[in-house]
């Protein structure tokens, strides 16, 4: 094998790897963005109708589909500009080189225990909370517009932040690794039309940030004292403190992801 042929092979290999890398991160971003998933489902339906119309030689529907396909790229850019922008921003926030700190087992266990203790303390005092744990997708944009803290996660600090008379108790807290990065954070609320109108701002904000990133959002209802988790745009409502700890252990493990089965997603409305 000559040097030229080796260089040509290397060039083709790099080309293929770059394409697969881009495809991987695009699909990864789409998986975490509920709106974009719905968009691409619609595109898939149109393509299936196109194939069927060509196969059955349906002239009228085929003409309409051709017209849609011709103008679809421009229409998608104009109509779905916010969703496309969110997906690109999310892709840009993802830490490709793995600079995110990986917690040891003892650090992860300590952090989860401190969060659980804080949730239990706040619940007994009838105070609400919204705690968002960063995973692979960076939450730096939300941290930038919040009150920076960068302190170790502890039960007393979390309880103090969400104390009713504390100026920082509104909004949410972002945790990076074993550090409280910021407080008084404002998250995008979900515009899912299927959500119960009885769900409060905390639940909608938790669902909103979970639709756009892979974070784990913990919600403590001030009115009912019920604990919920939002992840991947799904809400697991009214769980026990022990189940919360189990979900966090699974979700924060380096090689595992938190899975919320469809049948486990509660459809009960908050009283």
CSV table of N, CA, C and O in Angstrom, one decimal, residues 51-154:
chain,number,residue,atom,x,y,z
A,51,UNK,N,-44.3,8.0,-0.1
A,51,UNK,CA,-43.9,6.7,-0.6
A,51,UNK,C,-45.2,5.9,-1.1
A,51,UNK,O,-45.2,5.3,-2.1
A,52,UNK,N,-46.2,6.0,-0.2
A,52,UNK,CA,-47.4,5.3,-0.6
A,52,UNK,C,-48.1,5.9,-1.9
A,52,UNK,O,-48.6,5.2,-2.7
A,53,UNK,N,-48.1,7.2,-2.0
A,53,UNK,CA,-48.7,7.8,-3.2
A,53,UNK,C,-47.9,7.5,-4.4
A,53,UNK,O,-48.5,7.3,-5.5
A,54,UNK,N,-46.6,7.4,-4.3
A,54,UNK,CA,-45.8,7.0,-5.5
A,54,UNK,C,-46.1,5.5,-5.9
A,54,UNK,O,-46.1,5.2,-7.1
A,55,UNK,N,-46.2,4.7,-4.8
A,55,UNK,CA,-46.4,3.3,-5.1
A,55,UNK,C,-47.8,3.0,-5.7
A,55,UNK,O,-47.9,2.2,-6.6
A,56,UNK,N,-48.8,3.7,-5.3
A,56,UNK,CA,-50.1,3.5,-5.8
A,56,UNK,C,-50.5,4.5,-6.9
A,56,UNK,O,-51.6,4.4,-7.4
A,57,UNK,N,-49.5,5.3,-7.3
A,57,UNK,CA,-49.7,6.3,-8.4
A,57,UNK,C,-50.9,7.2,-8.1
A,57,UNK,O,-51.7,7.4,-9.0
A,58,UNK,N,-50.9,7.8,-6.9
A,58,UNK,CA,-52.0,8.7,-6.6
A,58,UNK,C,-51.6,10.1,-7.0
A,58,UNK,O,-50.7,10.7,-6.4
A,59,UNK,N,-52.1,10.6,-8.1
A,59,UNK,CA,-51.6,11.8,-8.7
A,59,UNK,C,-51.9,13.0,-7.9
A,59,UNK,O,-51.0,13.8,-7.6
A,60,UNK,N,-53.1,13.2,-7.4
A,60,UNK,CA,-53.4,14.4,-6.6
A,60,UNK,C,-52.7,14.5,-5.3
A,60,UNK,O,-52.0,15.6,-5.1
A,61,UNK,N,-52.7,13.5,-4.5
A,61,UNK,CA,-52.0,13.6,-3.3
A,61,UNK,C,-50.4,13.6,-3.5
A,61,UNK,O,-49.7,14.3,-2.8
A,62,UNK,N,-50.0,13.0,-4.6
A,62,UNK,CA,-48.6,13.0,-4.9
A,62,UNK,C,-48.2,14.4,-5.3
A,62,UNK,O,-47.1,14.9,-4.9
A,63,UNK,N,-49.0,15.2,-6.0
A,63,UNK,CA,-48.7,16.5,-6.4
A,63,UNK,C,-48.7,17.4,-5.2
A,63,UNK,O,-47.8,18.3,-5.1
A,64,UNK,N,-49.6,17.2,-4.3
A,64,UNK,CA,-49.6,18.0,-3.0
A,64,UNK,C,-48.4,17.8,-2.2
A,64,UNK,O,-47.8,18.7,-1.6
A,65,UNK,N,-48.0,16.5,-2.1
A,65,UNK,CA,-46.8,16.1,-1.3
A,65,UNK,C,-45.6,16.7,-1.9
A,65,UNK,O,-44.7,17.3,-1.2
A,66,UNK,N,-45.5,16.7,-3.3
A,66,UNK,CA,-44.3,17.3,-4.0
A,66,UNK,C,-44.2,18.8,-3.7
A,66,UNK,O,-43.1,19.3,-3.5
A,67,UNK,N,-45.4,19.4,-3.7
A,67,UNK,CA,-45.4,20.9,-3.4
A,67,UNK,C,-45.0,21.1,-1.9
A,67,UNK,O,-44.2,22.1,-1.7
A,68,UNK,N,-45.4,20.3,-1.0
A,68,UNK,CA,-45.0,20.5,0.4
A,68,UNK,C,-43.5,20.2,0.6
A,68,UNK,O,-42.8,21.0,1.2
A,69,UNK,N,-43.0,19.2,-0.1
A,69,UNK,CA,-41.6,18.9,0.0
A,69,UNK,C,-40.7,20.0,-0.5
A,69,UNK,O,-39.7,20.3,0.0
A,70,UNK,N,-41.2,20.6,-1.6
A,70,UNK,CA,-40.4,21.7,-2.3
A,70,UNK,C,-40.3,22.9,-1.4
A,70,UNK,O,-39.2,23.5,-1.3
A,71,UNK,N,-41.3,23.2,-0.7
A,71,UNK,CA,-41.3,24.4,0.2
A,71,UNK,C,-41.0,24.1,1.7
A,71,UNK,O,-40.9,25.0,2.5
A,72,UNK,N,-40.9,22.8,2.0
A,72,UNK,CA,-40.8,22.4,3.4
A,72,UNK,C,-39.6,23.0,4.1
A,72,UNK,O,-39.7,23.5,5.2
A,73,UNK,N,-38.4,23.0,3.5
A,73,UNK,CA,-37.2,23.5,4.2
A,73,UNK,C,-37.4,24.9,4.6
A,73,UNK,O,-37.1,25.3,5.8
A,74,UNK,N,-37.9,25.8,3.7
A,74,UNK,CA,-38.1,27.2,4.1
A,74,UNK,C,-39.2,27.3,5.1
A,74,UNK,O,-39.0,28.1,6.1
A,75,UNK,N,-40.2,26.6,5.0
A,75,UNK,CA,-41.3,26.6,6.0
A,75,UNK,C,-40.9,26.2,7.3
A,75,UNK,O,-41.3,26.8,8.3
A,76,UNK,N,-40.1,25.1,7.4
A,76,UNK,CA,-39.6,24.6,8.7
A,76,UNK,C,-38.7,25.6,9.4
A,76,UNK,O,-38.8,25.8,10.6
A,77,UNK,N,-37.9,26.3,8.6
A,77,UNK,CA,-37.0,27.3,9.2
A,77,UNK,C,-37.8,28.5,9.8
A,77,UNK,O,-37.5,29.0,10.9
A,78,UNK,N,-38.8,28.9,9.0
A,78,UNK,CA,-39.6,30.0,9.5
A,78,UNK,C,-40.5,29.7,10.7
A,78,UNK,O,-40.5,30.3,11.7
A,79,UNK,N,-41.2,28.6,10.5
A,79,UNK,CA,-42.2,28.2,11.5
A,79,UNK,C,-41.6,27.7,12.8
A,79,UNK,O,-42.0,28.0,13.9
A,80,UNK,N,-40.6,26.8,12.7
A,80,UNK,CA,-40.0,26.2,13.8
A,80,UNK,C,-38.7,26.8,14.2
A,80,UNK,O,-37.8,26.1,14.8
A,81,UNK,N,-38.5,28.0,13.9
A,81,UNK,CA,-37.2,28.7,14.3
A,81,UNK,C,-36.9,28.6,15.7
A,81,UNK,O,-35.7,28.3,16.1
A,82,UNK,N,-37.8,28.8,16.7
A,82,UNK,CA,-37.5,28.7,18.1
A,82,UNK,C,-37.0,27.3,18.5
A,82,UNK,O,-36.0,27.1,19.2
A,83,UNK,N,-37.7,26.2,18.0
A,83,UNK,CA,-37.3,24.9,18.3
A,83,UNK,C,-35.9,24.5,17.7
A,83,UNK,O,-35.1,23.9,18.4
A,84,UNK,N,-35.7,25.0,16.5
A,84,UNK,CA,-34.4,24.7,15.8
A,84,UNK,C,-33.3,25.4,16.6
A,84,UNK,O,-32.2,24.9,16.8
A,85,UNK,N,-33.5,26.6,17.0
A,85,UNK,CA,-32.5,27.4,17.8
A,85,UNK,C,-32.3,26.7,19.1
A,85,UNK,O,-31.1,26.6,19.5
A,86,UNK,N,-33.3,26.2,19.8
A,86,UNK,CA,-33.1,25.6,21.1
A,86,UNK,C,-32.2,24.3,20.9
A,86,UNK,O,-31.4,24.0,21.7
A,87,UNK,N,-32.5,23.5,19.8
A,87,UNK,CA,-31.7,22.3,19.6
A,87,UNK,C,-30.3,22.7,19.3
A,87,UNK,O,-29.4,22.0,19.8
A,88,UNK,N,-30.0,23.7,18.5
A,88,UNK,CA,-28.6,24.1,18.2
A,88,UNK,C,-27.9,24.6,19.5
A,88,UNK,O,-26.7,24.3,19.7
A,89,UNK,N,-28.7,25.4,20.3
A,89,UNK,CA,-28.1,25.9,21.6
A,89,UNK,C,-27.8,24.7,22.5
A,89,UNK,O,-26.7,24.7,23.2
A,90,UNK,N,-28.7,23.8,22.6
A,90,UNK,CA,-28.4,22.6,23.4
A,90,UNK,C,-27.2,21.8,22.9
A,90,UNK,O,-26.4,21.4,23.7
A,91,UNK,N,-27.1,21.7,21.6
A,91,UNK,CA,-25.9,21.0,21.1
A,91,UNK,C,-24.6,21.7,21.4
A,91,UNK,O,-23.6,21.2,21.7
A,92,UNK,N,-24.7,23.1,21.4
A,92,UNK,CA,-23.5,23.9,21.7
A,92,UNK,C,-23.2,23.8,23.2
A,92,UNK,O,-22.0,23.9,23.6
A,93,UNK,N,-24.2,23.6,24.1
A,93,UNK,CA,-24.0,23.5,25.5
A,93,UNK,C,-23.4,22.2,25.9
A,93,UNK,O,-22.9,22.1,27.0
A,94,UNK,N,-23.6,21.2,25.1
A,94,UNK,CA,-23.1,19.9,25.5
A,94,UNK,C,-21.6,19.8,25.6
A,94,UNK,O,-20.9,20.2,24.6
A,95,UNK,N,-21.1,19.2,26.6
A,95,UNK,CA,-19.7,19.1,26.8
A,95,UNK,C,-19.1,17.9,26.1
A,95,UNK,O,-19.2,16.8,26.7
A,96,UNK,N,-18.7,18.1,24.9
A,96,UNK,CA,-18.2,17.0,24.1
A,96,UNK,C,-17.0,16.3,24.6
A,96,UNK,O,-16.8,15.1,24.6
A,97,UNK,N,-16.1,17.1,25.2
A,97,UNK,CA,-14.8,16.6,25.6
A,97,UNK,C,-14.8,16.0,27.0
A,97,UNK,O,-13.8,15.6,27.6
A,98,UNK,N,-16.0,15.9,27.6
A,98,UNK,CA,-16.1,15.3,28.9
A,98,UNK,C,-15.4,16.0,30.1
A,98,UNK,O,-14.8,15.4,30.9
A,99,UNK,N,-15.5,17.3,30.1
A,99,UNK,CA,-14.9,18.1,31.1
A,99,UNK,C,-15.6,18.1,32.4
A,99,UNK,O,-15.2,18.6,33.4
A,100,UNK,N,-16.8,17.5,32.4
A,100,UNK,CA,-17.7,17.5,33.6
A,100,UNK,C,-17.1,16.6,34.6
A,100,UNK,O,-16.6,15.5,34.4
A,101,UNK,N,-17.1,17.1,35.9
A,101,UNK,CA,-16.5,16.3,37.0
A,101,UNK,C,-17.3,15.1,37.2
A,101,UNK,O,-18.5,15.1,37.3
A,102,UNK,N,-16.6,13.9,37.4
A,102,UNK,CA,-17.3,12.7,37.7
A,102,UNK,C,-17.2,12.4,39.2
A,102,UNK,O,-16.0,12.4,39.7
A,103,UNK,N,-18.3,12.3,39.9
A,103,UNK,CA,-18.2,12.1,41.3
A,103,UNK,C,-17.9,10.7,41.7
A,103,UNK,O,-18.3,9.7,41.0
A,104,UNK,N,-17.2,10.5,42.8
A,104,UNK,CA,-16.9,9.2,43.3
A,104,UNK,C,-18.2,8.7,43.9
A,104,UNK,O,-19.2,9.4,44.2
A,105,UNK,N,-18.2,7.4,44.3
A,105,UNK,CA,-19.4,6.8,44.9
A,105,UNK,C,-19.7,7.5,46.2
A,105,UNK,O,-20.9,7.7,46.5
A,106,UNK,N,-18.7,7.7,47.0
A,106,UNK,CA,-19.0,8.3,48.3
A,106,UNK,C,-19.5,9.8,48.1
A,106,UNK,O,-20.4,10.2,48.9
A,107,UNK,N,-18.9,10.5,47.2
A,107,UNK,CA,-19.4,11.9,46.9
A,107,UNK,C,-20.8,11.9,46.4
A,107,UNK,O,-21.6,12.8,46.8
A,108,UNK,N,-21.1,11.0,45.5
A,108,UNK,CA,-22.5,10.9,45.0
A,108,UNK,C,-23.5,10.6,46.1
A,108,UNK,O,-24.5,11.2,46.2
A,109,UNK,N,-23.1,9.6,46.9
A,109,UNK,CA,-24.0,9.2,48.0
A,109,UNK,C,-24.2,10.3,49.0
A,109,UNK,O,-25.3,10.5,49.5
A,110,UNK,N,-23.1,11.0,49.3
A,110,UNK,CA,-23.2,12.1,50.3
A,110,UNK,C,-24.1,13.2,49.7
A,110,UNK,O,-25.0,13.8,50.5
A,111,UNK,N,-24.0,13.6,48.5
A,111,UNK,CA,-24.8,14.6,47.8
A,111,UNK,C,-26.2,14.2,47.8
A,111,UNK,O,-27.1,15.1,48.2
A,112,UNK,N,-26.5,13.0,47.5
A,112,UNK,CA,-27.9,12.5,47.4
A,112,UNK,C,-28.5,12.5,48.8
A,112,UNK,O,-29.7,13.0,49.0
A,113,UNK,N,-27.8,12.1,49.8
A,113,UNK,CA,-28.3,12.1,51.2
A,113,UNK,C,-28.6,13.5,51.7
A,113,UNK,O,-29.6,13.8,52.3
A,114,UNK,N,-27.7,14.5,51.3
A,114,UNK,CA,-28.0,15.9,51.7
A,114,UNK,C,-29.2,16.4,51.1
A,114,UNK,O,-30.0,17.2,51.7
A,115,UNK,N,-29.4,16.1,49.8
A,115,UNK,CA,-30.6,16.6,49.1
A,115,UNK,C,-31.8,16.0,49.7
A,115,UNK,O,-32.8,16.7,49.9
A,116,UNK,N,-31.8,14.7,50.0
A,116,UNK,CA,-33.0,14.0,50.6
A,116,UNK,C,-33.3,14.6,52.0
A,116,UNK,O,-34.4,14.8,52.3
A,117,UNK,N,-32.2,14.9,52.8
A,117,UNK,CA,-32.5,15.5,54.1
A,117,UNK,C,-33.1,16.8,54.0
A,117,UNK,O,-34.0,17.2,54.8
A,118,UNK,N,-32.6,17.6,53.0
A,118,UNK,CA,-33.2,19.0,52.8
A,118,UNK,C,-34.6,18.9,52.3
A,118,UNK,O,-35.5,19.6,52.8
A,119,UNK,N,-34.9,18.0,51.4
A,119,UNK,CA,-36.3,17.8,51.0
A,119,UNK,C,-37.2,17.4,52.1
A,119,UNK,O,-38.3,17.9,52.3
A,120,UNK,N,-36.8,16.5,53.0
A,120,UNK,CA,-37.6,16.1,54.1
A,120,UNK,C,-37.8,17.2,55.1
A,120,UNK,O,-38.9,17.4,55.6
A,121,UNK,N,-36.7,18.0,55.3
A,121,UNK,CA,-36.8,19.1,56.3
A,121,UNK,C,-37.8,20.2,55.7
A,121,UNK,O,-38.6,20.7,56.4
A,122,UNK,N,-37.7,20.5,54.4
A,122,UNK,CA,-38.6,21.5,53.8
A,122,UNK,C,-40.0,21.0,53.8
A,122,UNK,O,-40.9,21.8,54.0
A,123,UNK,N,-40.2,19.8,53.6
A,123,UNK,CA,-41.5,19.2,53.6
A,123,UNK,C,-42.2,19.3,54.9
A,123,UNK,O,-43.4,19.7,55.0
A,124,UNK,N,-41.5,19.0,56.0
A,124,UNK,CA,-42.0,19.1,57.3
A,124,UNK,C,-42.3,20.6,57.7
A,124,UNK,O,-43.2,20.8,58.5
A,125,UNK,N,-41.6,21.5,57.1
A,125,UNK,CA,-41.9,22.9,57.4
A,125,UNK,C,-42.8,23.6,56.4
A,125,UNK,O,-43.0,24.8,56.4
A,126,UNK,N,-43.4,22.7,55.5
A,126,UNK,CA,-44.4,23.2,54.5
A,126,UNK,C,-43.8,24.3,53.6
A,126,UNK,O,-44.5,25.3,53.4
A,127,UNK,N,-42.6,24.0,53.1
A,127,UNK,CA,-42.0,24.9,52.1
A,127,UNK,C,-41.7,24.2,50.8
A,127,UNK,O,-41.4,23.0,50.8
A,128,UNK,N,-41.8,24.9,49.7
A,128,UNK,CA,-41.6,24.3,48.4
A,128,UNK,C,-40.2,24.4,48.0
A,128,UNK,O,-39.4,25.2,48.5
A,129,UNK,N,-39.8,23.7,46.9
A,129,UNK,CA,-38.4,23.7,46.4
A,129,UNK,C,-38.4,23.2,44.9
A,129,UNK,O,-39.3,22.4,44.5
A,130,UNK,N,-37.4,23.7,44.2
A,130,UNK,CA,-37.1,23.2,42.9
A,130,UNK,C,-35.6,23.1,42.7
A,130,UNK,O,-34.9,24.1,42.8
A,131,UNK,N,-35.2,21.8,42.7
A,131,UNK,CA,-33.7,21.5,42.6
A,131,UNK,C,-33.4,20.8,41.3
A,131,UNK,O,-34.0,19.8,41.0
A,132,UNK,N,-32.5,21.4,40.5
A,132,UNK,CA,-32.2,20.8,39.2
A,132,UNK,C,-30.8,20.3,39.2
A,132,UNK,O,-29.8,21.1,39.6
A,133,UNK,N,-30.6,19.1,38.9
A,133,UNK,CA,-29.2,18.5,38.9
A,133,UNK,C,-28.7,18.4,37.5
A,133,UNK,O,-29.3,17.7,36.6
A,134,UNK,N,-27.6,19.0,37.2
A,134,UNK,CA,-27.0,19.0,35.8
A,134,UNK,C,-26.4,17.6,35.6
A,134,UNK,O,-25.8,17.0,36.5
A,135,UNK,N,-26.6,17.1,34.4
A,135,UNK,CA,-25.9,15.8,34.0
A,135,UNK,C,-25.0,16.1,32.8
A,135,UNK,O,-24.1,16.9,32.9
A,136,UNK,N,-25.3,15.6,31.6
A,136,UNK,CA,-24.3,15.7,30.5
A,136,UNK,C,-24.5,17.1,29.8
A,136,UNK,O,-23.5,17.7,29.4
A,137,UNK,N,-25.7,17.6,29.7
A,137,UNK,CA,-26.0,18.8,29.0
A,137,UNK,C,-25.7,20.0,30.0
A,137,UNK,O,-26.3,20.0,31.1
A,138,UNK,N,-24.9,20.9,29.6
A,138,UNK,CA,-24.5,22.0,30.5
A,138,UNK,C,-25.7,23.0,30.7
A,138,UNK,O,-26.5,23.3,29.8
A,139,UNK,N,-25.8,23.5,31.9
A,139,UNK,CA,-26.8,24.5,32.3
A,139,UNK,C,-26.1,25.8,32.5
A,139,UNK,O,-26.7,26.7,33.2
A,140,UNK,N,-25.0,26.1,31.9
A,140,UNK,CA,-24.2,27.3,32.1
A,140,UNK,C,-25.0,28.6,31.8
A,140,UNK,O,-24.9,29.6,32.4
A,141,UNK,N,-25.9,28.5,30.7
A,141,UNK,CA,-26.7,29.7,30.3
A,141,UNK,C,-27.6,30.1,31.4
A,141,UNK,O,-27.8,31.3,31.7
A,142,UNK,N,-28.2,29.1,32.1
A,142,UNK,CA,-29.1,29.4,33.2
A,142,UNK,C,-28.4,29.9,34.5
A,142,UNK,O,-28.8,30.8,35.2
A,143,UNK,N,-27.2,29.3,34.7
A,143,UNK,CA,-26.4,29.8,35.8
A,143,UNK,C,-25.9,31.2,35.7
A,143,UNK,O,-25.8,32.0,36.6
A,144,UNK,N,-25.6,31.6,34.4
A,144,UNK,CA,-25.1,32.9,34.1
A,144,UNK,C,-26.1,34.0,34.6
A,144,UNK,O,-25.7,35.1,34.9
A,145,UNK,N,-27.4,33.7,34.5
A,145,UNK,CA,-28.4,34.7,34.8
A,145,UNK,C,-29.0,34.5,36.2
A,145,UNK,O,-30.0,35.0,36.5
A,146,UNK,N,-28.3,33.8,37.1
A,146,UNK,CA,-28.8,33.5,38.4
A,146,UNK,C,-27.8,34.0,39.5
A,146,UNK,O,-26.7,34.6,39.1
A,147,UNK,N,-28.2,33.8,40.7
A,147,UNK,CA,-27.3,34.2,41.8
A,147,UNK,C,-26.3,33.1,42.1
A,147,UNK,O,-26.6,32.0,42.5
A,148,UNK,N,-25.0,33.4,41.8
A,148,UNK,CA,-24.0,32.4,41.9
A,148,UNK,C,-23.7,32.0,43.4
A,148,UNK,O,-23.7,32.9,44.2
A,149,UNK,N,-23.5,30.8,43.7
A,149,UNK,CA,-23.2,30.3,45.0
A,149,UNK,C,-21.9,29.5,45.1
A,149,UNK,O,-21.0,29.8,45.8
A,150,UNK,N,-21.8,28.4,44.3
A,150,UNK,CA,-20.7,27.5,44.2
A,150,UNK,C,-20.2,27.1,45.6
A,150,UNK,O,-19.1,27.4,46.1
A,151,UNK,N,-21.1,26.4,46.3
A,151,UNK,CA,-20.8,25.9,47.6
A,151,UNK,C,-21.2,24.4,47.7
A,151,UNK,O,-22.0,24.0,46.9
A,152,UNK,N,-20.6,23.7,48.6
A,152,UNK,CA,-20.9,22.3,48.7
A,152,UNK,C,-22.4,22.0,49.1
A,152,UNK,O,-23.0,22.8,49.8
A,153,UNK,N,-22.9,21.0,48.5
A,153,UNK,CA,-24.3,20.7,48.8
A,153,UNK,C,-24.5,20.2,50.2
A,153,UNK,O,-23.9,19.2,50.6
A,154,UNK,N,-25.3,20.9,51.0
A,154,UNK,CA,-25.6,20.5,52.3
A,154,UNK,C,-27.0,20.7,52.6
A,154,UNK,O,-27.7,21.6,52.1
